[in-house]
Coordinates of C-alpha atoms in Angstrom, one line a residue:
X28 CA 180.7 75.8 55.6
X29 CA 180.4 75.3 59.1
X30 CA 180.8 78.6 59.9
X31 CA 177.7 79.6 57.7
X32 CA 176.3 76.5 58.4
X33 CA 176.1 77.7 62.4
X34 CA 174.9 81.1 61.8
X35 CA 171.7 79.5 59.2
X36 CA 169.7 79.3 62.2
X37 CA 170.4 82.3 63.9
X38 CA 169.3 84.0 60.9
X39 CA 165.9 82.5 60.2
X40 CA 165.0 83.0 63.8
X41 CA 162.6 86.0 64.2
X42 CA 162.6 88.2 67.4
X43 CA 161.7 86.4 70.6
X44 CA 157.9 87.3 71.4
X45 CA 157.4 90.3 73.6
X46 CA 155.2 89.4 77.1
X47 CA 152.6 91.9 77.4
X48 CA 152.4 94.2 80.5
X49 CA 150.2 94.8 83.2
X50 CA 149.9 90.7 83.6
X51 CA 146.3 89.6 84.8
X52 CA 145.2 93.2 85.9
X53 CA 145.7 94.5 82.8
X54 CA 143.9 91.3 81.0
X55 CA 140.9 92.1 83.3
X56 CA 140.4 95.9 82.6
X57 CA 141.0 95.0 78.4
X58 CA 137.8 92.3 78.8
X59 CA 135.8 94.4 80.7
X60 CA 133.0 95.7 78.7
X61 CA 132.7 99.5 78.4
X62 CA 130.0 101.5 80.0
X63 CA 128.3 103.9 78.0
X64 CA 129.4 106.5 80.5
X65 CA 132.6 106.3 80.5
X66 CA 133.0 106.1 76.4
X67 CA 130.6 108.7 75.4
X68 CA 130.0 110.6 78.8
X69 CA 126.3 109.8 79.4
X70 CA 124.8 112.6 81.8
X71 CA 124.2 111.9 85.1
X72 CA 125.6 108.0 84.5
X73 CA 126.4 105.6 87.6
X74 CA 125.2 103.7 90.7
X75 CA 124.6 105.8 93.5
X76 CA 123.2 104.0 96.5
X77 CA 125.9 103.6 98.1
X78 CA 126.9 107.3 98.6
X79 CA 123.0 107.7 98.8
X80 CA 123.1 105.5 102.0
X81 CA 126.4 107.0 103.2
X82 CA 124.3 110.2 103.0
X83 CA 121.3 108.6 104.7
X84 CA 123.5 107.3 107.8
X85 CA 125.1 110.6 108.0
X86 CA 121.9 112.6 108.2
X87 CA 120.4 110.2 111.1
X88 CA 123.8 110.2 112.8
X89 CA 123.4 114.5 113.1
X90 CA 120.3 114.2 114.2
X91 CA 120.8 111.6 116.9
X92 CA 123.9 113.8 118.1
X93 CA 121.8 117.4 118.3
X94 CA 119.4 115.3 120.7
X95 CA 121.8 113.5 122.5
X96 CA 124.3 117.0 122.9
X97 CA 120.5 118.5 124.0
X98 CA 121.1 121.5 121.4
X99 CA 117.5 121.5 120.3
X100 CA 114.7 120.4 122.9
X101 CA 112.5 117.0 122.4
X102 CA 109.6 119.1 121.9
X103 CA 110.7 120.5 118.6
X104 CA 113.1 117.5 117.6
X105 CA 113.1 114.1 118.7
X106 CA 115.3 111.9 118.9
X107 CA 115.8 108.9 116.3
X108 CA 115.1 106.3 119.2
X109 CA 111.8 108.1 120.1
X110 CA 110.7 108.3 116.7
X111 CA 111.3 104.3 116.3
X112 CA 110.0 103.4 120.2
X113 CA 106.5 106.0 118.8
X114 CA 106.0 103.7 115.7
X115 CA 106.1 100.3 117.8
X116 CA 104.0 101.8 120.1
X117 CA 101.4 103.1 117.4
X118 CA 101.7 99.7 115.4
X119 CA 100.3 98.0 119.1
X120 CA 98.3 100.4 120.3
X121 CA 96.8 102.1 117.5
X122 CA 96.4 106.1 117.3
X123 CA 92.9 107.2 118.4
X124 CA 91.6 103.8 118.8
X125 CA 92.8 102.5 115.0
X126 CA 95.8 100.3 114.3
X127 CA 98.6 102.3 112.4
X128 CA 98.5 99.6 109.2
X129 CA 94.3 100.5 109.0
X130 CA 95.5 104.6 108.7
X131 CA 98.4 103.5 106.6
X132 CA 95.7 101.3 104.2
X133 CA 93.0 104.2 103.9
X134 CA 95.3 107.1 103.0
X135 CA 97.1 105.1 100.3
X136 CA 93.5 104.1 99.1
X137 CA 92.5 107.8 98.6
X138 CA 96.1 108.3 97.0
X139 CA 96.4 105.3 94.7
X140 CA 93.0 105.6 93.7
X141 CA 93.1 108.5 92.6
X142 CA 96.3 108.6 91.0
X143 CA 94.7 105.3 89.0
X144 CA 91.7 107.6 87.8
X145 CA 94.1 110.5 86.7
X146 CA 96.5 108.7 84.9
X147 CA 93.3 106.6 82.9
X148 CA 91.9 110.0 82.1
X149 CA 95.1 112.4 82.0
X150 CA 97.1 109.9 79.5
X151 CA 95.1 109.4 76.6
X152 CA 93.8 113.5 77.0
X153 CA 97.2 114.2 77.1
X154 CA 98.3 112.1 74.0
X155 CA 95.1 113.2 72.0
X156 CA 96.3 117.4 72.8
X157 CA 99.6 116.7 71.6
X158 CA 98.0 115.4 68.0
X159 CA 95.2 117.6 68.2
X160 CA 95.4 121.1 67.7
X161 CA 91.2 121.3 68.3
X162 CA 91.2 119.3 71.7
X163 CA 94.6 121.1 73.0
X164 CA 92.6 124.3 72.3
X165 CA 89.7 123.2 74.4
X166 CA 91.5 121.2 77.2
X167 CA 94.6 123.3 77.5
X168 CA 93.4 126.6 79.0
X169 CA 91.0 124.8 82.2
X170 CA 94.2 122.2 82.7
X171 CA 96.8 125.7 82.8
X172 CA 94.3 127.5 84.8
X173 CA 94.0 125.6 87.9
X174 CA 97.2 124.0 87.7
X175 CA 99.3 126.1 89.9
X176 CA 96.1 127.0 92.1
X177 CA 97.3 125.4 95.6
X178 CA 94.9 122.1 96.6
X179 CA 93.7 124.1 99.6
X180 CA 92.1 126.9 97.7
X181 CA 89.9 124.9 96.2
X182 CA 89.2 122.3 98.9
X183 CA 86.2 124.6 100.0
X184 CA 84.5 124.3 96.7
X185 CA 85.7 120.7 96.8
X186 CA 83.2 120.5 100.2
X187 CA 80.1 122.1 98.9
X188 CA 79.9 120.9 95.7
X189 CA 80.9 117.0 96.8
X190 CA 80.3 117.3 100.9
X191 CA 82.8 116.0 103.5
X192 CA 82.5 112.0 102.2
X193 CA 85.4 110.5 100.9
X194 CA 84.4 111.7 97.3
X195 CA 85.7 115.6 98.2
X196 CA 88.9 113.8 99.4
X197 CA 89.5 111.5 96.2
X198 CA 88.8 114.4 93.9
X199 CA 91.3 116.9 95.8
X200 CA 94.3 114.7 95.1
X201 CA 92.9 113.7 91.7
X202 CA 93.1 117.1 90.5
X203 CA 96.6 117.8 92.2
X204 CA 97.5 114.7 90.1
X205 CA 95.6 114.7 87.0
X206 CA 97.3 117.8 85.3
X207 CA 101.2 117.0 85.1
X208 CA 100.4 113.8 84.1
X209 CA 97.8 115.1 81.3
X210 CA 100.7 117.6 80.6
X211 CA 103.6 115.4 80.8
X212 CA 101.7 113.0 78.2
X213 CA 100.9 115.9 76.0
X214 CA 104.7 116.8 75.9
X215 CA 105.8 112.9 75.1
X216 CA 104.0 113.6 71.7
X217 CA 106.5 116.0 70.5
X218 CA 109.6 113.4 71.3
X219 CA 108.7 111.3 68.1
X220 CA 111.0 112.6 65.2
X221 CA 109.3 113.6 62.1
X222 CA 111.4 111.0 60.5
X223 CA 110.0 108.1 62.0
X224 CA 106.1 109.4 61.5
X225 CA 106.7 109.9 57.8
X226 CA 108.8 106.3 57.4
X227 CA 106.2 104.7 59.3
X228 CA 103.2 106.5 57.0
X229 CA 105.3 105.9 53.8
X230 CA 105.0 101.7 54.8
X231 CA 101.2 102.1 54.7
X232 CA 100.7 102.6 58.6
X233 CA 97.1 103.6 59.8
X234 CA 97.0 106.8 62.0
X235 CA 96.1 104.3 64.9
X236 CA 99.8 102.2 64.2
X237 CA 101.4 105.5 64.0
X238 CA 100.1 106.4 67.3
X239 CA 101.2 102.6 68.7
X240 CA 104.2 101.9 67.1
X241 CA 105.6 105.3 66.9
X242 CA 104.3 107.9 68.8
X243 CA 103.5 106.1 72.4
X244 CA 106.8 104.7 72.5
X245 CA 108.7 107.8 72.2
X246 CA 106.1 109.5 74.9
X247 CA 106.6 106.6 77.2
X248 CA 109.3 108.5 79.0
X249 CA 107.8 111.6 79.6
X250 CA 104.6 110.1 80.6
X251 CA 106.5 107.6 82.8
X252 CA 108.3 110.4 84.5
X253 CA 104.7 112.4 84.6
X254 CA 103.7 109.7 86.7
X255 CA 106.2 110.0 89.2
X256 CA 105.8 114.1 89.9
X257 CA 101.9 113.1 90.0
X258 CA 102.7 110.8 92.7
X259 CA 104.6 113.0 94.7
X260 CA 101.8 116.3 94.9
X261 CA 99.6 113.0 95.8
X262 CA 100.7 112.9 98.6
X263 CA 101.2 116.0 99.3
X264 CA 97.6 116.6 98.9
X265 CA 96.9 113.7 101.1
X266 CA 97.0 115.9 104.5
X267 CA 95.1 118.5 102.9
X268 CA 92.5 116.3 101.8
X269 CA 92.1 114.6 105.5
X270 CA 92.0 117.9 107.1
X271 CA 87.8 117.8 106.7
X272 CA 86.1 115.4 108.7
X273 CA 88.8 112.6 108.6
X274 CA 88.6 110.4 111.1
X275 CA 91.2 107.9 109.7
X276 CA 94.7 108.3 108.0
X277 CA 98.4 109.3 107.9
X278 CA 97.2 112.7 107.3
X279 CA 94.6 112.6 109.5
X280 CA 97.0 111.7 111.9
X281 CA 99.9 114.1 112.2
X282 CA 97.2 116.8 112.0
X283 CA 95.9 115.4 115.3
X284 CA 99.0 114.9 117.1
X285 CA 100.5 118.2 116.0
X286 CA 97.4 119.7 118.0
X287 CA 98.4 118.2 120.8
X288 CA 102.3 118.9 120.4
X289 CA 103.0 115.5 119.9
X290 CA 106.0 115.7 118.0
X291 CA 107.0 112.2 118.0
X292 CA 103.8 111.1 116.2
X293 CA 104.2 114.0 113.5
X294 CA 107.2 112.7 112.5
X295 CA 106.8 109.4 112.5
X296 CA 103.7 110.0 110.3
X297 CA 105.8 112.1 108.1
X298 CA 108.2 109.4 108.0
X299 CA 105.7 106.7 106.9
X300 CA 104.3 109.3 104.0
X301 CA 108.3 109.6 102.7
X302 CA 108.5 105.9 103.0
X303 CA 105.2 105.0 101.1
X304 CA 106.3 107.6 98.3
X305 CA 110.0 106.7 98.1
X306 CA 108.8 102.9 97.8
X307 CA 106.0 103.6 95.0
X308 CA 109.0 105.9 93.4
X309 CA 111.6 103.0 93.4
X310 CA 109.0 101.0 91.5
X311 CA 108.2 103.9 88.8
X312 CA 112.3 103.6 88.5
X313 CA 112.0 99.9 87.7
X314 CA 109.2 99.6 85.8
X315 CA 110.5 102.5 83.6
X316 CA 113.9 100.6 83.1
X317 CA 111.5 97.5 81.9
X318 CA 109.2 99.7 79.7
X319 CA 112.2 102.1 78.3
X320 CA 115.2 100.7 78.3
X321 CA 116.6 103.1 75.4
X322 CA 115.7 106.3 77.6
X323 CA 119.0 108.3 78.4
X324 CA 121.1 106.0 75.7
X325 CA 120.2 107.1 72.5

C-alpha cells in the first residue's frame, strides 16, 4: 500500500509545461501586427525616405567632389556652396531689382491658378466623357489633338490671340495642364465595377447618387494622380510662358541669367522650381492618403 500509495501522485501528474522559445524577442515579433506587404506582397509596399535621403546626400556629395577635384569648370557646374551663397544673396538683394520671394510668389500665381481653373473645368468634363458616349465624342478628338503638341508651338497663337499680358501666360500652362487631368478623370470612370453600379441602381439610387456614391469614389484615384502629372508639365510650362515679355518670375529669371552665363542663378532658380513642385507633390501624396485610403489595398 505504501508502495502504490507513493507512486498515486506521480501518476496523476501531467508533463511539466514546456517554456516557449525565443523569450521576449520572439513575444515581440508574435504581437506585432502584420503589414499588408509582407502577408500578401503588396507592389511597391514600404517607407522609403530614408534610402531616398541616403540617395539625396550621395548625389550632393558627387557633386561637391567634381567641383572641389576641378573636373568640370564653375562655369558649367557650380559648386553646392555657390549655389547656397547665390540664393542668400538673391533673397537680400533681389534679381533685377525684385526680391527672390516677389518672383517666387508671381510664378506660382500663374501656376496655381491655373492649375485651379483646369482641374474645375477638366474634372467634371472628364467624369461626364467617361459616362457619356455623346460628349466623349465631341470633347475627345480637340483634347487628343493638342495634347502632345509641345506648349511652345502654340505659345505664338497664345500671343496674338490673347497679347503678351498675363492672360497668354495663364492660358499656356492651363492647356499643358488641363488635358491629363480631363483625361485621367475620364479614365477613373471605368474603375467602378459593374457590380457596384447595378447594386447601387437595384437599392433605388438616382443617376446623380450613382455618380456620388459610386462612381467618384472609385475615380478619386485616378483623378488624384491626374493632378499630380498636371502639376508637374505646370511647371514645366512655367519658363515657356515667361519667355514673352516677363519681367518677373522663376522663369523669367533663369532665362535672364542664362543670357548672361550666370550659372549659379540658373540653378538655383531650377532648384527653387524642383522645390516648389516636390512640396505641392508631397501634399497631393497626403491628401490622397486622406481622401483614398483603400487605393493600393484592395
Amino acid at each position: 500500500m505504501s508502495d502504490i500509495t507513493k507512486t498515486k501522485p506521480a501518476e496523476t501528474e501531467g508533463p511539466a509545461p514546456r517554456r516557449k522559445s525565443g523569450g521576449l524577442i520572439a513575444r515581440l515579433a508574435k504581437g506585432r501586427a502584420t503589414r499588408p506587404g509582407e502577408t500578401y506582397g503588396v507592389p511597391g509596399y514600404g517607407d522609403t525616405m530614408i534610402l531616398s535621403f541616403v540617395t539625396i546626400l550621395v548625389l550632393i556629395g558627387i557633386w561637391w567632389a567634381v567641383t572641389a577635384l576641378g573636373l568640370v569648370k564653375p562655369l558649367f557646374v557650380p559648386s553646392p556652396v555657390a549655389i547656397v551663397a547665390k540664393f542668400f544673396d538673391t533673397m537680400q538683394n533681389g534679381f533685377t531689382g525684385t526680391p527672390l520671394y516677389v518672383h517666387i510668389f508671381i510664378s506660382a500665381a500663374r501656376v496655381f491658378s491655373a492649375f485651379l481653373l483646369a482641374c474645375v473645368i477638366g474634372i467634371p468634363l472628364g467624369l461626364a466623357m467617361g459616362m457619356s458616349p455623346m460628349i466623349r465624342g465631341i470633347f475627345d478628338p480637340p483634347i487628343e489633338f493638342y495634347r502632345p503638341i509641345p506648349p511652345l508651338a502654340y505659345l505664338p497663337l497664345m500671343i496674338i490671340w490673347f497679347g503678351i499680358g498675363e492672360t497668354s501666360k495663364v492660358l499656356l500652362i492651363f492647356l499643358s495642364v488641363f488635358a491629363p487631368v480631363a483625361l485621367g478623370a475620364r479614365s477613373g470612370v471605368k474603375s467602378a465595377a459593374i457590380e457596384q453600379i447595378h447594386a447601387a441602381y437595384s437599392f433605388g439610387a438616382s443617376r446623380w447618387k450613382v455618380m456620388r456614391y459610386v462612381i467618384l469614389p472609385s475615380a478619386l484615384p485616378e483623378i488624384l494622380t491626374a493632378m499630380r502629372i498636371g502639376i508637374g508639365f505646370g511647371w514645366t510650362t512655367l519658363v515657356a510662358a515667361e519667355m514673352v515679355a516677363a519681367t518677373k518670375g522663376i522663369g523669367y529669371m533663369v532665362l535672364s541669367a542664362s543670357q548672361f552665363l550666370q550659372t549659379p542663378t540658373v540653378i538655383m532658380g531650377i532648384i527653387v522650381i524642383a522645390a516648389i513642385a516636390y512640396a505641392f507633390d508631397m501634399l497631393m501624396r497626403f491628401l490622397e492618403r486622406r481622401l483614398v485610403p483603400w487605393k493600393g489595398k484592395a
